[in-house]
PDB file of C-alpha atoms and ligand atoms in Angstrom:
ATOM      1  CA  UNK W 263     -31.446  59.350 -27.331  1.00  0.00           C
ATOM      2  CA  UNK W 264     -34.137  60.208 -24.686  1.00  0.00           C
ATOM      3  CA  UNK W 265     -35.345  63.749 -24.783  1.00  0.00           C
ATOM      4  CA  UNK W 266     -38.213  63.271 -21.918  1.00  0.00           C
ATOM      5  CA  UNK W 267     -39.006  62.158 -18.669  1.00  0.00           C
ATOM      6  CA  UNK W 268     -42.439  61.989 -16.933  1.00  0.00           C
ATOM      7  CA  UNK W 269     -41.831  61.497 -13.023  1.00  0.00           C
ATOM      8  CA  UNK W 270     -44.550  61.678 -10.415  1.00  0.00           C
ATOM      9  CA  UNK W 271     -43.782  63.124  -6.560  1.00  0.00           C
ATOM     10  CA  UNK W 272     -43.376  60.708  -3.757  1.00  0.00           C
ATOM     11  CA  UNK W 273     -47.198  60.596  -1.662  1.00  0.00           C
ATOM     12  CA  UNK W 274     -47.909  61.505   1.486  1.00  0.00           C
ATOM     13  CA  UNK W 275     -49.253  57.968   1.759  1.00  0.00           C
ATOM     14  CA  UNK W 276     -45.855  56.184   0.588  1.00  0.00           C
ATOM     15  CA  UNK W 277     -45.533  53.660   3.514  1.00  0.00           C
ATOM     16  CA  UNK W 278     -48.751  52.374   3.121  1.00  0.00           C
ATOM     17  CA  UNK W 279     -47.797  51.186  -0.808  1.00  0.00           C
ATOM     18  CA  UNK W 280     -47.942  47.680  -1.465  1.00  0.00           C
ATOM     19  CA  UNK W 281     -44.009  45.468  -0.755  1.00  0.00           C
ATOM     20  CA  UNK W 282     -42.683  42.604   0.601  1.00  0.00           C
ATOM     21  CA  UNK W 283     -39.229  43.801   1.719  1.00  0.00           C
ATOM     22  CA  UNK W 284     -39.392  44.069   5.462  1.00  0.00           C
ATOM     23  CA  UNK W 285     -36.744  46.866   5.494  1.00  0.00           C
ATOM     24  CA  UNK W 286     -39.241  49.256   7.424  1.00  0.00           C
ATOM     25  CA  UNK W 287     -41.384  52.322   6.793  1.00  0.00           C
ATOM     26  CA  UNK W 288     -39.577  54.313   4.632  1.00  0.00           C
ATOM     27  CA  UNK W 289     -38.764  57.911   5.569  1.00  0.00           C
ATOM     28  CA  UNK W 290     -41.555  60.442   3.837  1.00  0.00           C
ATOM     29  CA  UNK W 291     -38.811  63.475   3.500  1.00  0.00           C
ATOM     30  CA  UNK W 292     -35.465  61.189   2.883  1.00  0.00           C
ATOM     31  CA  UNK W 293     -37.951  60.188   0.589  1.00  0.00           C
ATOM     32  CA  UNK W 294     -38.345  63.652  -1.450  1.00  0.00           C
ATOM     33  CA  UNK W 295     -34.672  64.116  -1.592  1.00  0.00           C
ATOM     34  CA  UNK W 296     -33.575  61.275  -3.336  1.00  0.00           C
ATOM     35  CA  UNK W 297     -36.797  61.574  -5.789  1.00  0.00           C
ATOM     36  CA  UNK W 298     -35.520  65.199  -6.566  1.00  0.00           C
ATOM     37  CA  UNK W 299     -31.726  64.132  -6.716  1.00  0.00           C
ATOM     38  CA  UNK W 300     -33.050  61.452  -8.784  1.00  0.00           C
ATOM     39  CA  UNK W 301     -34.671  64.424 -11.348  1.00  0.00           C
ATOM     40  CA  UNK W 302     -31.377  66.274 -11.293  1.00  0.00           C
ATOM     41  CA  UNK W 303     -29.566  63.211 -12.039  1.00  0.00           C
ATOM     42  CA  UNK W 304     -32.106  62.527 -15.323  1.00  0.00           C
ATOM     43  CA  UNK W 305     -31.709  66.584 -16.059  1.00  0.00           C
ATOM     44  CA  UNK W 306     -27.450  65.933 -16.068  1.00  0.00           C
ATOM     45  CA  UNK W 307     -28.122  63.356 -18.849  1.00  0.00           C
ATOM     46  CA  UNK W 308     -30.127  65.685 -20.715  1.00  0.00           C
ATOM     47  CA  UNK W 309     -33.613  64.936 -19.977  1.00  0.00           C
ATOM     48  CA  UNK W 310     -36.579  67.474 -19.856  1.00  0.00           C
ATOM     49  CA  UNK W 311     -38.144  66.327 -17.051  1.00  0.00           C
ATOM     50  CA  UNK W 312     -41.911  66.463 -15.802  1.00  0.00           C
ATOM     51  CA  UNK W 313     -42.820  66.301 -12.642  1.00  0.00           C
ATOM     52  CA  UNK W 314     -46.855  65.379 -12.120  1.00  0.00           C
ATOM     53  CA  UNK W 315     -48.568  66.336  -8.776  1.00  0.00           C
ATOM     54  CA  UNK W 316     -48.594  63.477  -5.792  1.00  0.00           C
ATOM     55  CA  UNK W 317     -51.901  61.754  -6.057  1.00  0.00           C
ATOM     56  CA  UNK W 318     -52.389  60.365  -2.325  1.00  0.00           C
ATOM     57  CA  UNK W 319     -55.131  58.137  -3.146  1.00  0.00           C
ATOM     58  CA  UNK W 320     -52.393  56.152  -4.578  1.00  0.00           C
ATOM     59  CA  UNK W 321     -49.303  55.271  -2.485  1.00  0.00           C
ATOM     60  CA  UNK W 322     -47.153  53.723  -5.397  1.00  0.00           C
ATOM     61  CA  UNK W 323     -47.822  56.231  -7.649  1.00  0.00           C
ATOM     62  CA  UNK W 324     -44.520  57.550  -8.126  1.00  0.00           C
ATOM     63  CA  UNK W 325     -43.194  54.202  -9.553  1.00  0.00           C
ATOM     64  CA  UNK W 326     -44.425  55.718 -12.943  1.00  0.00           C
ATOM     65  CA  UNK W 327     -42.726  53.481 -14.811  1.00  0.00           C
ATOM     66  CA  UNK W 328     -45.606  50.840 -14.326  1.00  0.00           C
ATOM     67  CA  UNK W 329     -48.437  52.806 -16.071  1.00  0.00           C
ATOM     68  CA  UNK W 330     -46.931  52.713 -19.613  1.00  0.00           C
ATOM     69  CA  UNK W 331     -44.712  51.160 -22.189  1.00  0.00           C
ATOM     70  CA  UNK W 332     -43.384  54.228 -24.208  1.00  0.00           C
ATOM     71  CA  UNK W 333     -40.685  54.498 -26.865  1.00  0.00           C
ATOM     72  CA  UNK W 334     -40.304  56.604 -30.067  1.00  0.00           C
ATOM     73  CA  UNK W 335     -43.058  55.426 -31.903  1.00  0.00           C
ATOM     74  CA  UNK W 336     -46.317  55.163 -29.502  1.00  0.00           C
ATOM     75  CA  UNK W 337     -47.213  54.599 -26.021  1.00  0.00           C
ATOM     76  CA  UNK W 338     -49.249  51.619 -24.383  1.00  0.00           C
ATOM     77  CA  UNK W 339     -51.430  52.881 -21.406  1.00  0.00           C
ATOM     78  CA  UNK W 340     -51.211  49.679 -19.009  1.00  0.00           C
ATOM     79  CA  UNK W 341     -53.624  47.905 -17.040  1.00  0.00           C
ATOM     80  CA  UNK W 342     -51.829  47.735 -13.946  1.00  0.00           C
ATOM     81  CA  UNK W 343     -52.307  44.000 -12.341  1.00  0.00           C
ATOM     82  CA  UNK W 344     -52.143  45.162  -8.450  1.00  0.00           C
ATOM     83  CA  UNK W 345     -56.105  46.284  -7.164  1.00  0.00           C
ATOM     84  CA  UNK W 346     -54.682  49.364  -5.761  1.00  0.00           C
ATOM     85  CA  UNK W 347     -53.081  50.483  -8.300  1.00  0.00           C
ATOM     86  CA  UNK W 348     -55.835  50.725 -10.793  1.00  0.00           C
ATOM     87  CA  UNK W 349     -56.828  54.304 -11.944  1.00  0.00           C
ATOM     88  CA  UNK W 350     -52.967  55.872 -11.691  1.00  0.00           C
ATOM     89  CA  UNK W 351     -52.730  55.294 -15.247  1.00  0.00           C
ATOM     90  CA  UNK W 352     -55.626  57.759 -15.856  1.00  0.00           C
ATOM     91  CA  UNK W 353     -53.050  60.979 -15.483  1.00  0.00           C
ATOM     92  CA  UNK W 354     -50.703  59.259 -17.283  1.00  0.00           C
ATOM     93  CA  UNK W 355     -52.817  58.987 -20.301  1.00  0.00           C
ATOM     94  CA  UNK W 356     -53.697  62.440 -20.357  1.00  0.00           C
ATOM     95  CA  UNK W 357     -50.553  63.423 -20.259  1.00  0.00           C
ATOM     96  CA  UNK W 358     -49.230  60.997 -22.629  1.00  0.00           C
ATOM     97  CA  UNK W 359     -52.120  62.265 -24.916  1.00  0.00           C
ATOM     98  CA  UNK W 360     -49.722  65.430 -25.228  1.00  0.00           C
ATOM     99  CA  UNK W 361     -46.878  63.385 -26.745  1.00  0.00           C
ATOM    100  CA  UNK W 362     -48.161  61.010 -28.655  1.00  0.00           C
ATOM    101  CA  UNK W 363     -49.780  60.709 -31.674  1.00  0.00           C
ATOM    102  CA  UNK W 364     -50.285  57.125 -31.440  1.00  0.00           C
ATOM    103  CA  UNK W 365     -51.232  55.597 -28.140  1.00  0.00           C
ATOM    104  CA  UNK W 366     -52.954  52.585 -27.170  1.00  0.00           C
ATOM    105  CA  UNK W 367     -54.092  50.334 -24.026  1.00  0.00           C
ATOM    106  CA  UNK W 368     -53.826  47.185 -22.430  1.00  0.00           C
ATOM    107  CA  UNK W 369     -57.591  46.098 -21.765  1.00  0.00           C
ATOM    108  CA  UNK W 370     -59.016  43.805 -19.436  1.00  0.00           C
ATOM    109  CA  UNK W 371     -59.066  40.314 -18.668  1.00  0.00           C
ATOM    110  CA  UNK W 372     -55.415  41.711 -19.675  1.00  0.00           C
ATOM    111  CA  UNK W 373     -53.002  43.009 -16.894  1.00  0.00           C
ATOM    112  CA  UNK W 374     -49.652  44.485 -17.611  1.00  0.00           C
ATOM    113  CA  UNK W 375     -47.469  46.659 -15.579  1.00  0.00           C
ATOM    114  CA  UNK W 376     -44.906  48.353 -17.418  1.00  0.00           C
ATOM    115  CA  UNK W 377     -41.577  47.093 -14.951  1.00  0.00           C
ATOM    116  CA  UNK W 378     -42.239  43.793 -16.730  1.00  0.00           C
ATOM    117  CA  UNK W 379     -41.526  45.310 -20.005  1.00  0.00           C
ATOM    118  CA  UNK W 380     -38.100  45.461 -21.510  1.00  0.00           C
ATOM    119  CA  UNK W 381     -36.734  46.394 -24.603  1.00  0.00           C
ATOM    120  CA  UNK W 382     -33.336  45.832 -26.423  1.00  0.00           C
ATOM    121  CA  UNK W 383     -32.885  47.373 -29.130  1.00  0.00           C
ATOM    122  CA  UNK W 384     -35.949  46.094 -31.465  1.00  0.00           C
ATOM    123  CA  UNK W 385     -37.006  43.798 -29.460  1.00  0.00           C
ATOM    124  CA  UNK W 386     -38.695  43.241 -25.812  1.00  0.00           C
ATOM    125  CA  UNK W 387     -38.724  41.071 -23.387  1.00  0.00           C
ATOM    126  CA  UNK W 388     -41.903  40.735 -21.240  1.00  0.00           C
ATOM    127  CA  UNK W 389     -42.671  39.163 -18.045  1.00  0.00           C
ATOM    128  CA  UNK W 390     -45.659  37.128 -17.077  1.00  0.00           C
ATOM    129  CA  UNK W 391     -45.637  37.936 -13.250  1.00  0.00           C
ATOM    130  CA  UNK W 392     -47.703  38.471  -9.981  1.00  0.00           C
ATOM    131  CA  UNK W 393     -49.029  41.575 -11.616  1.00  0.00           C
ATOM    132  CA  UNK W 394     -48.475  40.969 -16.068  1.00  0.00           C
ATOM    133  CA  UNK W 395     -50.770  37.935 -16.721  1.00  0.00           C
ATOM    134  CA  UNK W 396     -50.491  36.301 -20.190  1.00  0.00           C
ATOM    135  CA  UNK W 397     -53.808  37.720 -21.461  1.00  0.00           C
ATOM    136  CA  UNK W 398     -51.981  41.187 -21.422  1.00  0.00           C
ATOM    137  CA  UNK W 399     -48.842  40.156 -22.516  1.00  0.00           C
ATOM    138  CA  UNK W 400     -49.990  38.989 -25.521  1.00  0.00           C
ATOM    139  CA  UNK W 401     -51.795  41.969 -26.126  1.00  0.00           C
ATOM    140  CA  UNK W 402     -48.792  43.931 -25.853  1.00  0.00           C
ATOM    141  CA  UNK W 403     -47.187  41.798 -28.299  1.00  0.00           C
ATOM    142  CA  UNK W 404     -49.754  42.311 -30.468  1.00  0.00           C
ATOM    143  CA  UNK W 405     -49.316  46.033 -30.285  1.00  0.00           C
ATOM    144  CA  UNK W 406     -45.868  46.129 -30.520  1.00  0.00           C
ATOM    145  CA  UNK W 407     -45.630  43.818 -33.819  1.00  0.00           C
ATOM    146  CA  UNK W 408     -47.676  46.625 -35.644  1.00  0.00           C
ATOM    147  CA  UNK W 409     -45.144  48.487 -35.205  1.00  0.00           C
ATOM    148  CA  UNK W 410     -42.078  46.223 -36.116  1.00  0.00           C
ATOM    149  CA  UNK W 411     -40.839  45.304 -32.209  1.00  0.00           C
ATOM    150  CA  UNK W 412     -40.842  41.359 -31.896  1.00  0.00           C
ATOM    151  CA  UNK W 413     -41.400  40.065 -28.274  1.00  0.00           C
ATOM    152  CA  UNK W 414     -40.713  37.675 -26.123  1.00  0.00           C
ATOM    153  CA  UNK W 415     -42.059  35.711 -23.173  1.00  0.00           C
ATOM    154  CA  UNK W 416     -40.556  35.426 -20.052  1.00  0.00           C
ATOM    155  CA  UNK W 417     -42.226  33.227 -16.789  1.00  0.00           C
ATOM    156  CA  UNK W 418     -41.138  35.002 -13.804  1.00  0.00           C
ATOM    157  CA  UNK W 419     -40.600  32.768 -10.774  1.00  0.00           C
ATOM    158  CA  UNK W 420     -39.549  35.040  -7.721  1.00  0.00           C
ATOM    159  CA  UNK W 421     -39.105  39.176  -8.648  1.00  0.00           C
ATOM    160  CA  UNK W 422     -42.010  41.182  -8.593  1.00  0.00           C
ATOM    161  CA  UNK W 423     -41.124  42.732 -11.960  1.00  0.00           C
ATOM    162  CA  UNK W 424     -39.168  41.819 -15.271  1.00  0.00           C
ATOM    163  CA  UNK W 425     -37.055  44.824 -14.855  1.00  0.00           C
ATOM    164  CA  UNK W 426     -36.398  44.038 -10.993  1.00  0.00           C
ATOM    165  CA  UNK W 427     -33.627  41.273 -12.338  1.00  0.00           C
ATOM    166  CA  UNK W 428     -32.408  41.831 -15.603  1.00  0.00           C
ATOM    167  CA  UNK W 429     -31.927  45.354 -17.297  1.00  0.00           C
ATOM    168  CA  UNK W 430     -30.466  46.138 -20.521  1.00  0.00           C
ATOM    169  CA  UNK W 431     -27.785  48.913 -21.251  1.00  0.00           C
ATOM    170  CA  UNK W 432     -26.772  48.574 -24.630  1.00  0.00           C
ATOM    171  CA  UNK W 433     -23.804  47.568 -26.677  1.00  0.00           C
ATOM    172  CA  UNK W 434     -25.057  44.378 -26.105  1.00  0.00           C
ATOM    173  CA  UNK W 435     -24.855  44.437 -22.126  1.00  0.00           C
ATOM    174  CA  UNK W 436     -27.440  42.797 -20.439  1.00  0.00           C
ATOM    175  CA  UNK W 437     -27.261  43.047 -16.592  1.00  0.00           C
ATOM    176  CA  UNK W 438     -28.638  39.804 -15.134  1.00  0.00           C
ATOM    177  CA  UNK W 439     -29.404  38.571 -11.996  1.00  0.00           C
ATOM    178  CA  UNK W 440     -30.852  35.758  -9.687  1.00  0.00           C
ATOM    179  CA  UNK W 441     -33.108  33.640 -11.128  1.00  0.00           C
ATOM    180  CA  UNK W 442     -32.188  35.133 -14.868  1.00  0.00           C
ATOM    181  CA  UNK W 443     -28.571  33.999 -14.673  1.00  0.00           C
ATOM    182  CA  UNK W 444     -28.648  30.414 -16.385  1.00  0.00           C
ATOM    183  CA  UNK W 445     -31.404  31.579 -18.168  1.00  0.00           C
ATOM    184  CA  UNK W 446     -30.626  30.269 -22.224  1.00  0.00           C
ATOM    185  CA  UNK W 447     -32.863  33.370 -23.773  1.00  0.00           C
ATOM    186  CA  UNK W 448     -30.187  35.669 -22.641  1.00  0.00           C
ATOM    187  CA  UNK W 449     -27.061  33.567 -23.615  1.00  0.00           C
ATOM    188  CA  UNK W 450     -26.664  35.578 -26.780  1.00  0.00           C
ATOM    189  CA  UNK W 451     -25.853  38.781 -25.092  1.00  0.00           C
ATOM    190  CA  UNK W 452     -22.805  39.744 -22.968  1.00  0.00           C
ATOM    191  CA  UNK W 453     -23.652  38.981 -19.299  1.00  0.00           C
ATOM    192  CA  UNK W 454     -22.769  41.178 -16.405  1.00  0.00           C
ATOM    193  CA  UNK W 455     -24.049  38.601 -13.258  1.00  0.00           C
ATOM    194  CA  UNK W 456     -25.261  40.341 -10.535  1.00  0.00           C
ATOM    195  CA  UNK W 457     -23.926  38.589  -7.190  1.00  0.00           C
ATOM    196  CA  UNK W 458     -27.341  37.584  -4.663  1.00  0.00           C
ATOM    197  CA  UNK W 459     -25.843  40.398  -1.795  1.00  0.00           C
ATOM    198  CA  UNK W 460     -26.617  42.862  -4.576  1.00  0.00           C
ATOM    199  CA  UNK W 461     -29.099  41.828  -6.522  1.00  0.00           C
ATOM    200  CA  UNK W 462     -31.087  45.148  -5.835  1.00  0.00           C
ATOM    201  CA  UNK W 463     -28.440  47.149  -7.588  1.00  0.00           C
ATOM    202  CA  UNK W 464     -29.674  45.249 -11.015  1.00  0.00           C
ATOM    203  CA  UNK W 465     -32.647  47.648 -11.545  1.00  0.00           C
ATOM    204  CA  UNK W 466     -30.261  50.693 -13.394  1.00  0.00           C
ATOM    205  CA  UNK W 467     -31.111  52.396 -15.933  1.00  0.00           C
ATOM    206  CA  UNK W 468     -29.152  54.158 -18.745  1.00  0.00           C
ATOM    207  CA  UNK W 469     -30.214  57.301 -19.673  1.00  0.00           C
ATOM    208  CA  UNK W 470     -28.617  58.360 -22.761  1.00  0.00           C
ATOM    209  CA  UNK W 471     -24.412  58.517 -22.012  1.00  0.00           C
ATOM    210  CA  UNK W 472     -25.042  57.250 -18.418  1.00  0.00           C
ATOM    211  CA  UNK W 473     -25.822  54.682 -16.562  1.00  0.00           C
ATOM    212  CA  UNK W 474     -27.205  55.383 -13.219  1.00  0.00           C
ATOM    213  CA  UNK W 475     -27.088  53.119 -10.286  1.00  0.00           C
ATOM    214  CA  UNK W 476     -28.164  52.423  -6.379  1.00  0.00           C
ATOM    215  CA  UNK W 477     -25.203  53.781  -4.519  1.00  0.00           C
ATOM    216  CA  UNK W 478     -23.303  51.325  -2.440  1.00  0.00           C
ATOM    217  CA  UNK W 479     -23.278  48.033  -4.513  1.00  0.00           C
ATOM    218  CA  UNK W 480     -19.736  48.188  -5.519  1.00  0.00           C
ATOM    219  CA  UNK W 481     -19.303  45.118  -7.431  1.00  0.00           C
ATOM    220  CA  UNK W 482     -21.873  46.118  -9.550  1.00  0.00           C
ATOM    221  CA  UNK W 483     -20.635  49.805  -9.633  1.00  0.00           C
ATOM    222  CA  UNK W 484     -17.063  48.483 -10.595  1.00  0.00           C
ATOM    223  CA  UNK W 485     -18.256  45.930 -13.526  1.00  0.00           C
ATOM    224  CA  UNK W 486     -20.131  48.716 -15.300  1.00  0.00           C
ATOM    225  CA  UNK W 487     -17.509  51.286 -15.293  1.00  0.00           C
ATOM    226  CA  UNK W 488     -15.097  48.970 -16.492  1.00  0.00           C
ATOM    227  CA  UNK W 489     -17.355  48.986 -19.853  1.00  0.00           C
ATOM    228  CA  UNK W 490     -16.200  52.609 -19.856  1.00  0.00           C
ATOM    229  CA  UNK W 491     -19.733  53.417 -18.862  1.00  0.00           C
ATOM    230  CA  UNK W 492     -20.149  56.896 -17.466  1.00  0.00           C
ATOM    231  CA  UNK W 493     -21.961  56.196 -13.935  1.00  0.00           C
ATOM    232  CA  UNK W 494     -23.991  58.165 -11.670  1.00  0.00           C
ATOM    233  CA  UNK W 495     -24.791  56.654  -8.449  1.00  0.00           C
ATOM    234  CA  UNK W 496     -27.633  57.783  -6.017  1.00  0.00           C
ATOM    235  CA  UNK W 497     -29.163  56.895  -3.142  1.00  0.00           C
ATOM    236  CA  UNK W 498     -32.637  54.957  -3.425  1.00  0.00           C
ATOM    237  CA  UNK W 499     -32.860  53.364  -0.233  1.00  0.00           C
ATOM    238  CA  UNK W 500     -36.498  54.861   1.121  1.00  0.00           C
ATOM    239  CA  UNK W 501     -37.863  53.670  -2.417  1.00  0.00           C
ATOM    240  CA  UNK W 502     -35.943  50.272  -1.994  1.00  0.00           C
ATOM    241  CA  UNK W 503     -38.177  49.724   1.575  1.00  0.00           C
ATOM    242  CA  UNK W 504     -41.381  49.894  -1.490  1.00  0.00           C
ATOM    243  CA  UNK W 505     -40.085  47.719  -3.997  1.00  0.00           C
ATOM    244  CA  UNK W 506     -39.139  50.009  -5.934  1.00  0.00           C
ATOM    245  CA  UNK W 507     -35.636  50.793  -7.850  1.00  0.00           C
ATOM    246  CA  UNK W 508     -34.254  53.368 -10.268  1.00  0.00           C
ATOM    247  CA  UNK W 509     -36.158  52.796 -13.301  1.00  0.00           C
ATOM    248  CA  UNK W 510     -39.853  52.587 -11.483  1.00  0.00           C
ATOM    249  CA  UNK W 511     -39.053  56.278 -11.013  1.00  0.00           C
ATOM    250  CA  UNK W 512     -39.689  57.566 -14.245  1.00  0.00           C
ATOM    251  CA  UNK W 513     -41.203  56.895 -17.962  1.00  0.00           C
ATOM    252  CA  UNK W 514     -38.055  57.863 -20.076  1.00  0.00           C
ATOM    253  CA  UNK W 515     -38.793  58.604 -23.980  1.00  0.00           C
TER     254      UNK W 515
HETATM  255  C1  CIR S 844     -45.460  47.889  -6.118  1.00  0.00           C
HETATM  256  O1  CIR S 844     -45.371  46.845  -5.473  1.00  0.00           O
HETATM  257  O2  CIR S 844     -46.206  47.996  -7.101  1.00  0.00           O
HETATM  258  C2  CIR S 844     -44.625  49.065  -5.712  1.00  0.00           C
HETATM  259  N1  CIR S 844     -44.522  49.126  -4.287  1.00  0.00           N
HETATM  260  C3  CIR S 844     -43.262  48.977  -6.300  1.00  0.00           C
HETATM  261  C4  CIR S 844     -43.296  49.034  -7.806  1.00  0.00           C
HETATM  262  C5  CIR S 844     -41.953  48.934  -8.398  1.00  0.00           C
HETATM  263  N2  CIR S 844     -42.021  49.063  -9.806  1.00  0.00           N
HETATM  264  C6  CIR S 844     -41.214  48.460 -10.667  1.00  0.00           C
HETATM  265  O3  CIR S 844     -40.398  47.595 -10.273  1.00  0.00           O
HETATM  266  N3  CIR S 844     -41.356  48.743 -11.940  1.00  0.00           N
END
């Protein structure tokens, strides 16, 4: 079960973040609602959550989830692979410093942002990307194996991020999408496809008894209930316009 999570406020400066989805300049105060519905929706699932101060020098810096690889045991500080991007991570350490005993760092030549990481169960998958280069991977790996998690490589070809296409939920239920699909590392597991009109809606996350979800993708919305999945939707559009999804949002542990 998660106890924590470590979110960061939406910056002044949010338009000018880095993304390729030509939806428009996302809206600065639609914005800061749905990043503080998003913190009562982690509170309703139990979560303590902490919310850092905005840091405009950094646009993106609210999609947290990129700075670190955390789970029970330790966190990994990341060496985030976009150039302005570098230095968020330097809060994030210090506050990490306050949970963790053990906590190490992705050095450079490595780069590794933490959307490319995921885990199921004891193991993770993690991308090699635009932004995770194989130098860092491996170094995760490397981490990781002290500490009993195997890993595994995955070549991304189109998302930005691992976690932008496939996301795991548990009981065995990958959710998989695009270029993931046919994909014969994931064959073991049972495989909710995510159709190409809502391929966004892949990046959920489930927090503890629920899983919580873009609002509006119905498909997807219907498939997971019908695991018996307890579902909270929200809406995640002006952070959609960035890149970024649900689980950028927040470092969960
Ligand atoms: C970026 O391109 O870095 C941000 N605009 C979006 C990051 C989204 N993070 C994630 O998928 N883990």
């Amino acid at each position: 079960m998660f106890k924590h999570a470590i979110v960061r406020t939406v910056s002044k400066n949010f338009q000018y973040g880095l993304t390729s989805s030509k939806l428009g300049k996302p809206d600065y105060n639609k914005a800061l609602i749905q990043h503080s519905d998003y913190i009562k929706a982690l509170r309703k699932c139990g979560l303590k959550v902490l919310t850092l101060e905005t840091d405009d020098r950094f646009p993106d810096s609210t999609f947290v989830e990129d700075t670190a690889v955390v789970n029970e045991d330790l966190a990994i500080i990341a060496n985030l692979g976009a150039t302005s991007r570098k230095g968020e991570e330097i809060e994030i350490r210090k506050v990490l410093d306050k949970f963790y005993e053990n906590v190490e760092s992705i050095e450079k030549p490595g780069t590794l942002d933490g959307g490319d990481v995921l885990r199921v169960e004891d193991q993770y998958f993690i991308g090699i990307s635009q932004r995770t280069n194989k130098v860092g991977a491996l170094q995760l790996k490397e981490i990781l194996k002290k500490y009993g998690y195997s890993c595994i490589l995955v070549k991304l070809k189109e998302v930005i991020h691992l976690k932008t296409g496939l996301v795991y939920i548990g009981d065995k239920n990958l959710i998989v999408s695009g270029e993931f699909i046919d994909n014969p590392l994931f064959q073991n597991y049972n495989i909710i496809k995510v159709d190409e009109d809502e391929s966004y809606a892949a990046n959920c996350i489930r927090v503890n008894n629920y899983v919580l979800l873009a609002n509006g993708y119905e498909k997807l919305i219907n498939s997971i209930s019908s695991l018996g999945c307890k579902v909270l939707k929200l809406d995640i559009t002006e952070f959609r316009k960035m890149d970024g999804g649900l689980s950028c949002l927040s470092l969960r542990f």
